[in-house]
Coordinates of C-alpha atoms and ligand atoms in Angstrom, one line a residue:
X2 CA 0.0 0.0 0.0
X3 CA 1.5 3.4 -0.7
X4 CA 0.7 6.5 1.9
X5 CA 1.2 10.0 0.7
X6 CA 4.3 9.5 2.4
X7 CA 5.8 7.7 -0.2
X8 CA 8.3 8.8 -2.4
X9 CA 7.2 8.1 -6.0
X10 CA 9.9 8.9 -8.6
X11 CA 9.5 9.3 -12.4
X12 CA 13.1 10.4 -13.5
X13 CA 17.2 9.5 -11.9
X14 CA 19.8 10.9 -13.5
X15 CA 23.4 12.4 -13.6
X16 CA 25.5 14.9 -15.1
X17 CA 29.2 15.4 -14.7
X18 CA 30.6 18.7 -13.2
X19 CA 33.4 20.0 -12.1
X20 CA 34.6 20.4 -8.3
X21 CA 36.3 22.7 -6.4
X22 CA 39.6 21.0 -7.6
X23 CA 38.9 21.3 -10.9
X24 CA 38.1 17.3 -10.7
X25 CA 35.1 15.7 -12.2
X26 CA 32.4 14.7 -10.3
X27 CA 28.9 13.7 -9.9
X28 CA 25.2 15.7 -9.7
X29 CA 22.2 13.7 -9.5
X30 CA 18.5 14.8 -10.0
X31 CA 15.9 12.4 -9.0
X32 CA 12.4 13.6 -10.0
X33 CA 9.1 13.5 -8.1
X34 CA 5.7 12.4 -9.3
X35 CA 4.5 15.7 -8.4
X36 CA 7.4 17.0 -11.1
X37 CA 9.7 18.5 -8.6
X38 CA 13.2 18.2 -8.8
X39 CA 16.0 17.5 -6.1
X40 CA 19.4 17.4 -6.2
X41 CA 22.4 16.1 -4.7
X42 CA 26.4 16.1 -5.8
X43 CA 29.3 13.6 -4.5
X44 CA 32.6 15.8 -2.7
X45 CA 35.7 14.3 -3.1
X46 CA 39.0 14.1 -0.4
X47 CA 42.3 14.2 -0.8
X48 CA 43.9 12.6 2.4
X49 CA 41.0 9.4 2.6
X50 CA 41.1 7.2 5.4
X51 CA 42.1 3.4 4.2
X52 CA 38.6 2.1 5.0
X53 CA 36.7 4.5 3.0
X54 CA 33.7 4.1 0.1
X55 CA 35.4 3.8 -2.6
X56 CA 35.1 6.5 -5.6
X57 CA 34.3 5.4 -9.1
X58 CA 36.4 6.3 -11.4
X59 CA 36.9 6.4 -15.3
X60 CA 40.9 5.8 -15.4
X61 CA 42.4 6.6 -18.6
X62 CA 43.4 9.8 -20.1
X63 CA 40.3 12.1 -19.9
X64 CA 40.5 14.4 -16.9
X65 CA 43.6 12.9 -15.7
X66 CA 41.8 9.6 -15.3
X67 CA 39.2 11.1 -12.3
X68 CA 36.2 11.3 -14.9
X69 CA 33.1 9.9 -13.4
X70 CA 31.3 9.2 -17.0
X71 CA 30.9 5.5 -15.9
X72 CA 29.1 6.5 -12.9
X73 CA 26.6 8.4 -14.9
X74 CA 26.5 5.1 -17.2
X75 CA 25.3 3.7 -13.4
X76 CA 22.7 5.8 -12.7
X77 CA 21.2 6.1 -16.3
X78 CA 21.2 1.6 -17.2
X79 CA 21.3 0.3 -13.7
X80 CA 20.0 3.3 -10.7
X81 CA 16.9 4.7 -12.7
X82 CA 15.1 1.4 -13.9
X83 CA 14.9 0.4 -10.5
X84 CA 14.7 3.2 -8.1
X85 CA 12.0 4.5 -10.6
X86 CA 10.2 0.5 -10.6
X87 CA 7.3 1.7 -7.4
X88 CA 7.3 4.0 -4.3
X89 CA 9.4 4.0 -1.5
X90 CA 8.5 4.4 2.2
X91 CA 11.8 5.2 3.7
X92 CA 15.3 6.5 3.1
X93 CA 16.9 3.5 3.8
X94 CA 14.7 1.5 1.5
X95 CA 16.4 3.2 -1.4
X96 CA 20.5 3.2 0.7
X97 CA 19.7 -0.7 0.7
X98 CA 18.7 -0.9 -2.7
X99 CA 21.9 0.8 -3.9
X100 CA 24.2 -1.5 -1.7
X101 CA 22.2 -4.3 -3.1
X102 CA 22.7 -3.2 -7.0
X103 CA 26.6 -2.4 -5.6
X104 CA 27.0 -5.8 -4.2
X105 CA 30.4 -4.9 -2.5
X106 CA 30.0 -3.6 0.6
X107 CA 31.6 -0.7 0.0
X108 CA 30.5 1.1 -3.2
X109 CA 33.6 -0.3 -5.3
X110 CA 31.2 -1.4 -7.9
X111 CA 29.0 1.5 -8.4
X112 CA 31.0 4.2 -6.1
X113 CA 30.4 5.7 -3.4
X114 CA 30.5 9.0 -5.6
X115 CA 27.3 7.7 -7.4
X116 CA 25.4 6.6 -3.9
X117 CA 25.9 9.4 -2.1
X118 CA 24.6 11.9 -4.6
X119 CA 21.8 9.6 -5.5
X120 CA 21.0 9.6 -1.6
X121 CA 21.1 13.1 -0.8
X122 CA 18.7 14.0 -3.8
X123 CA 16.8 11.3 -2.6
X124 CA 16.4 12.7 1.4
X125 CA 15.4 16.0 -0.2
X126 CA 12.9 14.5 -1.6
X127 CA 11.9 12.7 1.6
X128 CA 11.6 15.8 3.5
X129 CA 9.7 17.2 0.8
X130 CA 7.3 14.5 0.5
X131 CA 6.7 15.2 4.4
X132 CA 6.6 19.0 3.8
X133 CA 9.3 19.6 6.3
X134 CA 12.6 21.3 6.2
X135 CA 15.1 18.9 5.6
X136 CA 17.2 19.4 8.9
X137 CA 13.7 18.5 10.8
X138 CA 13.4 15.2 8.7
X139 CA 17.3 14.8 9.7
X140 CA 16.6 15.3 13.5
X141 CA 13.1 13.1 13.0
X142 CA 15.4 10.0 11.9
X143 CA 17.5 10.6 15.3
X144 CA 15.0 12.0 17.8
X145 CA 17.8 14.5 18.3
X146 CA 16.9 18.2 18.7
X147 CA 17.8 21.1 16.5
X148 CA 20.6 23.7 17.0
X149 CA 23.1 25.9 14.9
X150 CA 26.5 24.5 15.0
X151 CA 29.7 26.3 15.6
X152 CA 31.2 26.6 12.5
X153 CA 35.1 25.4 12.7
X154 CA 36.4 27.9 10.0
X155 CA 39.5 26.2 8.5
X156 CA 41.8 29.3 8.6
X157 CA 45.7 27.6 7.8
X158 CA 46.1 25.1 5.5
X159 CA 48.7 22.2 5.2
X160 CA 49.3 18.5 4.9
X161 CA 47.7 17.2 1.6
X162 CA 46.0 20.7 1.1
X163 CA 48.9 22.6 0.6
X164 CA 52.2 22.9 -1.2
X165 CA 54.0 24.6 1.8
X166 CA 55.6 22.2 4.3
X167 CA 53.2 22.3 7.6
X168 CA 53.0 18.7 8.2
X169 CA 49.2 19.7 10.1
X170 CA 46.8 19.7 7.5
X171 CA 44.4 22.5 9.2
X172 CA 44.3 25.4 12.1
X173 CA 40.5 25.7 13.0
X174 CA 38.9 29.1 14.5
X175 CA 35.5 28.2 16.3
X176 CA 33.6 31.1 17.6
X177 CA 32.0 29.0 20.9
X178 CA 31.5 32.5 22.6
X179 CA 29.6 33.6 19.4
X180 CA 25.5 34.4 20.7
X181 CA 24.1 33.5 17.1
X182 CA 25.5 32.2 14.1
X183 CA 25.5 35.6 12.7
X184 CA 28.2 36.7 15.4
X185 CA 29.7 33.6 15.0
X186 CA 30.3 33.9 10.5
X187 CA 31.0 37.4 11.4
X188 CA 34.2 36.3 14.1
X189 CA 35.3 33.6 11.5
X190 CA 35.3 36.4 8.8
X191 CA 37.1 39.3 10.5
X192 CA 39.2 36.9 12.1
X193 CA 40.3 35.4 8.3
X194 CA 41.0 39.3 7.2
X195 CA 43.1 40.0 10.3
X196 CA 44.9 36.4 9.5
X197 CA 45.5 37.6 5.9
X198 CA 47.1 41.2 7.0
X199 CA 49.4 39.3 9.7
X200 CA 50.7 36.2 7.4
X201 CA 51.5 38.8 4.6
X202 CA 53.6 41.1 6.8
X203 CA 55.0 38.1 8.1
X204 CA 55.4 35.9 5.0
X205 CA 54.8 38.2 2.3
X206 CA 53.7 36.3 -0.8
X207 CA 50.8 34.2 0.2
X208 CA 49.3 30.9 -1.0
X209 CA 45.9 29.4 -0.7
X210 CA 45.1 25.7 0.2
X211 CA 42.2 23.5 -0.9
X212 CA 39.8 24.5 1.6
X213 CA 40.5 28.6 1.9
X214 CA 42.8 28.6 4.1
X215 CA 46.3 30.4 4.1
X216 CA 49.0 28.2 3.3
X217 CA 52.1 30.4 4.5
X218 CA 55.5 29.4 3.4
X219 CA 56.5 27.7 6.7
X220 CA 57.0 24.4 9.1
X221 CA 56.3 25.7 12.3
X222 CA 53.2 25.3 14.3
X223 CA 53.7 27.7 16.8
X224 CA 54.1 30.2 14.4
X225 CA 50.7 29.1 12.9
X226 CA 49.3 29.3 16.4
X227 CA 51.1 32.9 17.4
X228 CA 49.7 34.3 14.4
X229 CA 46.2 33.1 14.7
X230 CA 46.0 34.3 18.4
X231 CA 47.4 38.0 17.3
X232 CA 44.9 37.9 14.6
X233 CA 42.0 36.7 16.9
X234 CA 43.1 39.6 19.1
X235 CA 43.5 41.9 16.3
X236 CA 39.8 41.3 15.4
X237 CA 39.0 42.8 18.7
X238 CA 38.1 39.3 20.3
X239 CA 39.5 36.6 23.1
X240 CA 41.2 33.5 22.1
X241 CA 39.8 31.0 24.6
X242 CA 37.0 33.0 25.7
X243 CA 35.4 34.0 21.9
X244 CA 37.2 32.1 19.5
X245 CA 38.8 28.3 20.5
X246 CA 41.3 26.7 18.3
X247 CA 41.3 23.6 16.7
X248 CA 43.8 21.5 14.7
X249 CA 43.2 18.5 11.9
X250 CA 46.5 17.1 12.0
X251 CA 45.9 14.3 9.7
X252 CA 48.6 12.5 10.8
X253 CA 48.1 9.2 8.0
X254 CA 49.8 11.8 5.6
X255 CA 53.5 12.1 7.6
X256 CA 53.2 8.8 8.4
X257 CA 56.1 6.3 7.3
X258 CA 54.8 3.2 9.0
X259 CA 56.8 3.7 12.4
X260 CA 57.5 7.3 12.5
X261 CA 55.8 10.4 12.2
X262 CA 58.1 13.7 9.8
X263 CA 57.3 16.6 11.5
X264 CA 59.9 20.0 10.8
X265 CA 62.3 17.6 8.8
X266 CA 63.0 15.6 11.5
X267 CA 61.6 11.5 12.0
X268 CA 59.6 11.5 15.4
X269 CA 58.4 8.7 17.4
X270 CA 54.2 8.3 18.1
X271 CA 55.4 9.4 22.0
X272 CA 57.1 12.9 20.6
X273 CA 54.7 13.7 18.2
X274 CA 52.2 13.4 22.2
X275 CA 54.7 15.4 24.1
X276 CA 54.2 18.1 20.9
X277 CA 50.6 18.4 21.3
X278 CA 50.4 18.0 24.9
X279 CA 52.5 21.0 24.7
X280 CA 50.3 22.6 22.1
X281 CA 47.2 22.3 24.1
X282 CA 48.8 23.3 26.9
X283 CA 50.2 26.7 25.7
X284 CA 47.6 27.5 23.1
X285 CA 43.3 27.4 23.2
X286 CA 43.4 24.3 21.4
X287 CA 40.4 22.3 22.2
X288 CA 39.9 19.8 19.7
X289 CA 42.8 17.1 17.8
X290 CA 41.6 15.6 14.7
X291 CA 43.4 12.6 13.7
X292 CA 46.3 13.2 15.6
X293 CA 48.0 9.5 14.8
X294 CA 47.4 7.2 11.8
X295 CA 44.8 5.1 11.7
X296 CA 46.6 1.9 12.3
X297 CA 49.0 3.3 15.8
X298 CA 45.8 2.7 18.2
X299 CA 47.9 2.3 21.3
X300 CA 49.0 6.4 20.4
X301 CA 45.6 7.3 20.3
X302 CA 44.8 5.8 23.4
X303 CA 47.7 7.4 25.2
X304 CA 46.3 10.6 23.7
X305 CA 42.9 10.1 25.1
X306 CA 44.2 9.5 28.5
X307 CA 46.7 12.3 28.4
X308 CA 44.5 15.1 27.1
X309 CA 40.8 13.4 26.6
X310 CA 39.5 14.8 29.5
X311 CA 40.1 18.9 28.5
X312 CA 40.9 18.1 24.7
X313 CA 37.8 16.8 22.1
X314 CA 40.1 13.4 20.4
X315 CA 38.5 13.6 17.1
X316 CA 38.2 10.5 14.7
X317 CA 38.0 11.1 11.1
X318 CA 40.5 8.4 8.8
X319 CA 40.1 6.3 11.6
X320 CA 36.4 5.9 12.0
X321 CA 35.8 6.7 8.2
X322 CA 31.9 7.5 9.7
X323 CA 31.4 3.5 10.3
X324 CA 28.4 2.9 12.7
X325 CA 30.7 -0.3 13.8
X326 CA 34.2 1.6 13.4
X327 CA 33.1 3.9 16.4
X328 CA 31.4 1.3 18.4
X329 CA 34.7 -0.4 18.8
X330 CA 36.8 2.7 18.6
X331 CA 34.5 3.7 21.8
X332 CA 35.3 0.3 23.4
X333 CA 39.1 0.8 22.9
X334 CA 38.5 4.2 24.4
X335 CA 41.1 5.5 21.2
X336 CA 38.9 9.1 20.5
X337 CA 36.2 11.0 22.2
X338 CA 34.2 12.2 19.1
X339 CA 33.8 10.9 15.2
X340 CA 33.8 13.1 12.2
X341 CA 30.8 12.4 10.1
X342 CA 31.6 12.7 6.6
X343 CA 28.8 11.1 4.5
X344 CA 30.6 10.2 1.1
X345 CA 33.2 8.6 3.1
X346 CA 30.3 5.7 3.8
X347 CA 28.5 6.1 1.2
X348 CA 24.5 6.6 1.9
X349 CA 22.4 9.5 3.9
X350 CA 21.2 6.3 6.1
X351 CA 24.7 4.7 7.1
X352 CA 25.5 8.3 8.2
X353 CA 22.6 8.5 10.4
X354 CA 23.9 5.5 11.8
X355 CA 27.4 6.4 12.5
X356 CA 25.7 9.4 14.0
X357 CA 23.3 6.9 15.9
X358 CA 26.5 5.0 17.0
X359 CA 28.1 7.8 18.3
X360 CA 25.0 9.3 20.6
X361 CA 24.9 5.7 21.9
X362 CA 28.5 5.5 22.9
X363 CA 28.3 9.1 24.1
X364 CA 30.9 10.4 21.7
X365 CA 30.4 14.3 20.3
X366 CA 30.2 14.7 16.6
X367 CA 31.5 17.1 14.0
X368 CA 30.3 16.8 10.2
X369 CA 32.3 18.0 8.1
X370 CA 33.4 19.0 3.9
X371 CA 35.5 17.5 2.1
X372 CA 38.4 19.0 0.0
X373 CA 36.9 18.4 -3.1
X374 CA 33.7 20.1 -3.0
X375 CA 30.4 21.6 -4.6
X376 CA 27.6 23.9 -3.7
X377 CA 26.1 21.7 -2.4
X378 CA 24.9 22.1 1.0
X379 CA 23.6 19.2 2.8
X380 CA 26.0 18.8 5.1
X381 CA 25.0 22.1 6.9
X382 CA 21.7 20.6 7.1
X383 CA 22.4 17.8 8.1
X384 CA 24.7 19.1 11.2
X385 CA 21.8 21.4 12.2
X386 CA 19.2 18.5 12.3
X387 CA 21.5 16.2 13.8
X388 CA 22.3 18.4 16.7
X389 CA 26.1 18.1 16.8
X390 CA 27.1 21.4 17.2
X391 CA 30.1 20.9 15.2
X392 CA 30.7 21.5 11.9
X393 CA 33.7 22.4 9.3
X394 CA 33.2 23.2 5.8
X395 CA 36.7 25.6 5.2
X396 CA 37.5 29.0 5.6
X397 CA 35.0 31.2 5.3
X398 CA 35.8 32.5 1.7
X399 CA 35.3 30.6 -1.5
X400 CA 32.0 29.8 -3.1
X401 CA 31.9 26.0 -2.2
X402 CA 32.9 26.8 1.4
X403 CA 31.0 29.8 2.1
X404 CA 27.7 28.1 0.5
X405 CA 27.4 26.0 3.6
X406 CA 27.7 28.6 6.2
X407 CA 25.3 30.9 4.4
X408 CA 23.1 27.8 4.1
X409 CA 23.0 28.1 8.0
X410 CA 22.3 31.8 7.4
X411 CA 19.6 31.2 5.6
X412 CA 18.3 28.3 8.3
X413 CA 18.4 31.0 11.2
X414 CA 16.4 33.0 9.0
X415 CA 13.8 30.7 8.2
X416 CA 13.9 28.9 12.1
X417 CA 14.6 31.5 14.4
X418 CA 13.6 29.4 17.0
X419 CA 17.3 27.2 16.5
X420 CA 19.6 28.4 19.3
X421 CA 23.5 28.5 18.9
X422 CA 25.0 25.6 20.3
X423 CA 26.6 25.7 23.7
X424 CA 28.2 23.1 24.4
X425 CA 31.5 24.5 25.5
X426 CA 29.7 25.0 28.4
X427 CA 28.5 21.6 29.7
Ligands
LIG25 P1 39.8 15.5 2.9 O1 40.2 16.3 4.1 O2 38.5 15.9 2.4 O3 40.9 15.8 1.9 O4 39.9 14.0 3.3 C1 39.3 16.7 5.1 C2 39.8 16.1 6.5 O5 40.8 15.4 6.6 O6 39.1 16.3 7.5
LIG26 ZN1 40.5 15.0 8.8

């Protein structure tokens, strides 16, 4: 029996576009019954966890071998017939259907570039169908409640972002003392033109990573860290009481398999702790992103216990948003809060569960961009219906970064009952 509930769809398809990179990838519109259409396009990373979805790819010479033509063979012979055969009742329905048709458990077949765009047009049109705003549909599926998220502008960029030789990938600026995300947008922006005016005295010429941020022409964190404190200051705000720091050190990338290349120099997992206890102890950092590879588990647990009680542990190669991943990540007691990145599953619904996994295990959450990305902006929706209070999407310049915070601009607008988040405080 089919409710007015139901999503009924007449029409699937994709077309190729272009990233933030430059790099092909994927938009898909799925069309209602009622003759609407929805849309939803795949981001892409550059430093991707080893357990990731995996991207489908053309190979070969076009576009450098990254063209996603086959993908949009996928969705035209194999995605439409089927997802267009009756109606569907749920979200997940359709998610399972597309791991069925994949048949790989991780999206290696028909990518994980083709499910997730399919999937986010597809929750638009769930929301739709239940004429509610899709961050309520979002917080429906979780019973969670509603709230802006402080936005984690990603200020300095280095790692795999940048061609400068910062071995941390990205120097955060979160505005937790912000009142509304309108204070908060406006912090992260003055804060970004103070940065700019202190790394060019400083540096003079100045490049630009993947996600916005300034990628001066140096090795030294501190440095990083001195500047962004003057510039928070030079802004006319209070590092640690306005604006915290945060740091995504993606550690996989200066990783040789035993020792970790930080200022030229090899370190072991136990100096590369002393560094950031250090770090945190000198500087407003309050949350560490992937501060170890993936596979040195005992170093994240030593990190935990060092700093896990003042310090948010953050898990994003590591957990590669995996319901289970965090379940036994939490058991291991190896991070304190998951990143929640939905193409790096692969469906809408397997990110509700790693979110699902983590309110269970009582870990915060942060969703978060990729490098590669489009304007697409479900991801700001989806961190305001989630309730996580966390989310990073770049500096706050560049159309595909700033589209997601002015997406939560235009959420306050249309909700002003949905507070700030405060969870500094608790
Ligand atoms: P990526 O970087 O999108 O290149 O993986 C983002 C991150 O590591 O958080
Ligand atoms: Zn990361």
């Amino acid at each position: 029996m089919t409710t007015n509930q139901d999503v009924r769809l007449t029409g699937v398809s994709a077309e190729q576009i272009l990233d933030s990179r430059g790099h092909p990838t994927l938009q898909v519109e799925v069309v209602t019954a009622d003759g609407l259409s929805f849309f939803g396009s795949a981001p892409s990373g550059a430093s991707t966890g080893e357990h990731e979805a995996r991207e489908l790819r053309d190979g070969g010479t076009d576009f450098r071998g990254l063209g996603v033509t086959k993908a949009m063979t996928f969705v035209d012979s194999q995605i439409e017939p089927v997802l267009t055969e009756k109606a569907w009742t749920t979200l997940d329905q359709i998610d399972g259907t597309l791991a069925a048709l994949d048949g790989t458990g991780n999206f290696a077949k028909i990518g994980a570039n083709t499910a997730v765009a399919v999937s986010i047009a597809c929750a638009r049109a769930f929301a739709h169908q239940q004429r509610i705003p899709l961050h309520q549909w979002v917080s429906e599926q979780l019973g969670t409640t509603p709230v802006m998220p402080v936005p984690h502008f990603n200020v300095v960029n280095g790692g795999a972002h940048a061609a400068n030789d910062l071995a941390f990938q990205e120097f955060l600026i979160a505005p937790t003392g912000a009142r509304t995300i309108s204070d908060a947008i406006q912090m992260g922006a003055e804060i970004y033109a103070a940065l700019e005016s202190e790394l060019r005295s400083r540096f003079g010429a100045l490049g630009v990573g993947d996600e916005g941020g300034f990628a001066p022409d140096t090795d030294d964190e501190n440095q990083v860290l001195d500047v962004l404190v003057r510039s928070i200051e030079r802004a006319g705000l209070s590092p640690g009481l306005n604006v915290r720091l945060a740091l995504d050190a993606a550690a996989n990338s200066f990783y040789d398999g035993k020792y970790y290349r930080l200022h030229g120099r090899w370190r072991s997992a136990d100096d590369l702790l002393e560094r950031y206890v250090h770090l945190a102890a000198n500087y407003p950092i309050w949350s560490i992103e992937d501060p170890f590879d993936e596979s040195d588990r005992d170093a994240w647990r030593d990190i935990v216990d060092r700093l896990g009680s003042t310090v948010q542990i953050l898990g994003d190669d590591i957990f590669v948003t995996d319901a289970q991943r965090i379940r036994v990540g939490a058991k291991e007691g190896i991070a304190n809060a998951a990143l929640i990145k939905p193409n790096q599953v692969g469906t809408v619904t397997q990110t509700l569960e790693a979110l699902r996994a983590a309110q269970e295990v009582g870990f915060r959450t942060m969703v978060s961009h990729r490098s590669g990305e489009t304007l697409d902006t479900f991801i700001a929706d989806l961190a305001v219906g989630a309730g996580t209070g966390q989310l990073k999407a770049g500096a706050p310049a560049r159309g595909e970064r700033v589209a997601k915070y002015n997406r939560l601009t235009r959420l306050q607008k249309l909700h002003p009952e949905l507070r700030y988040a405060h969870w500094w405080a608790d």
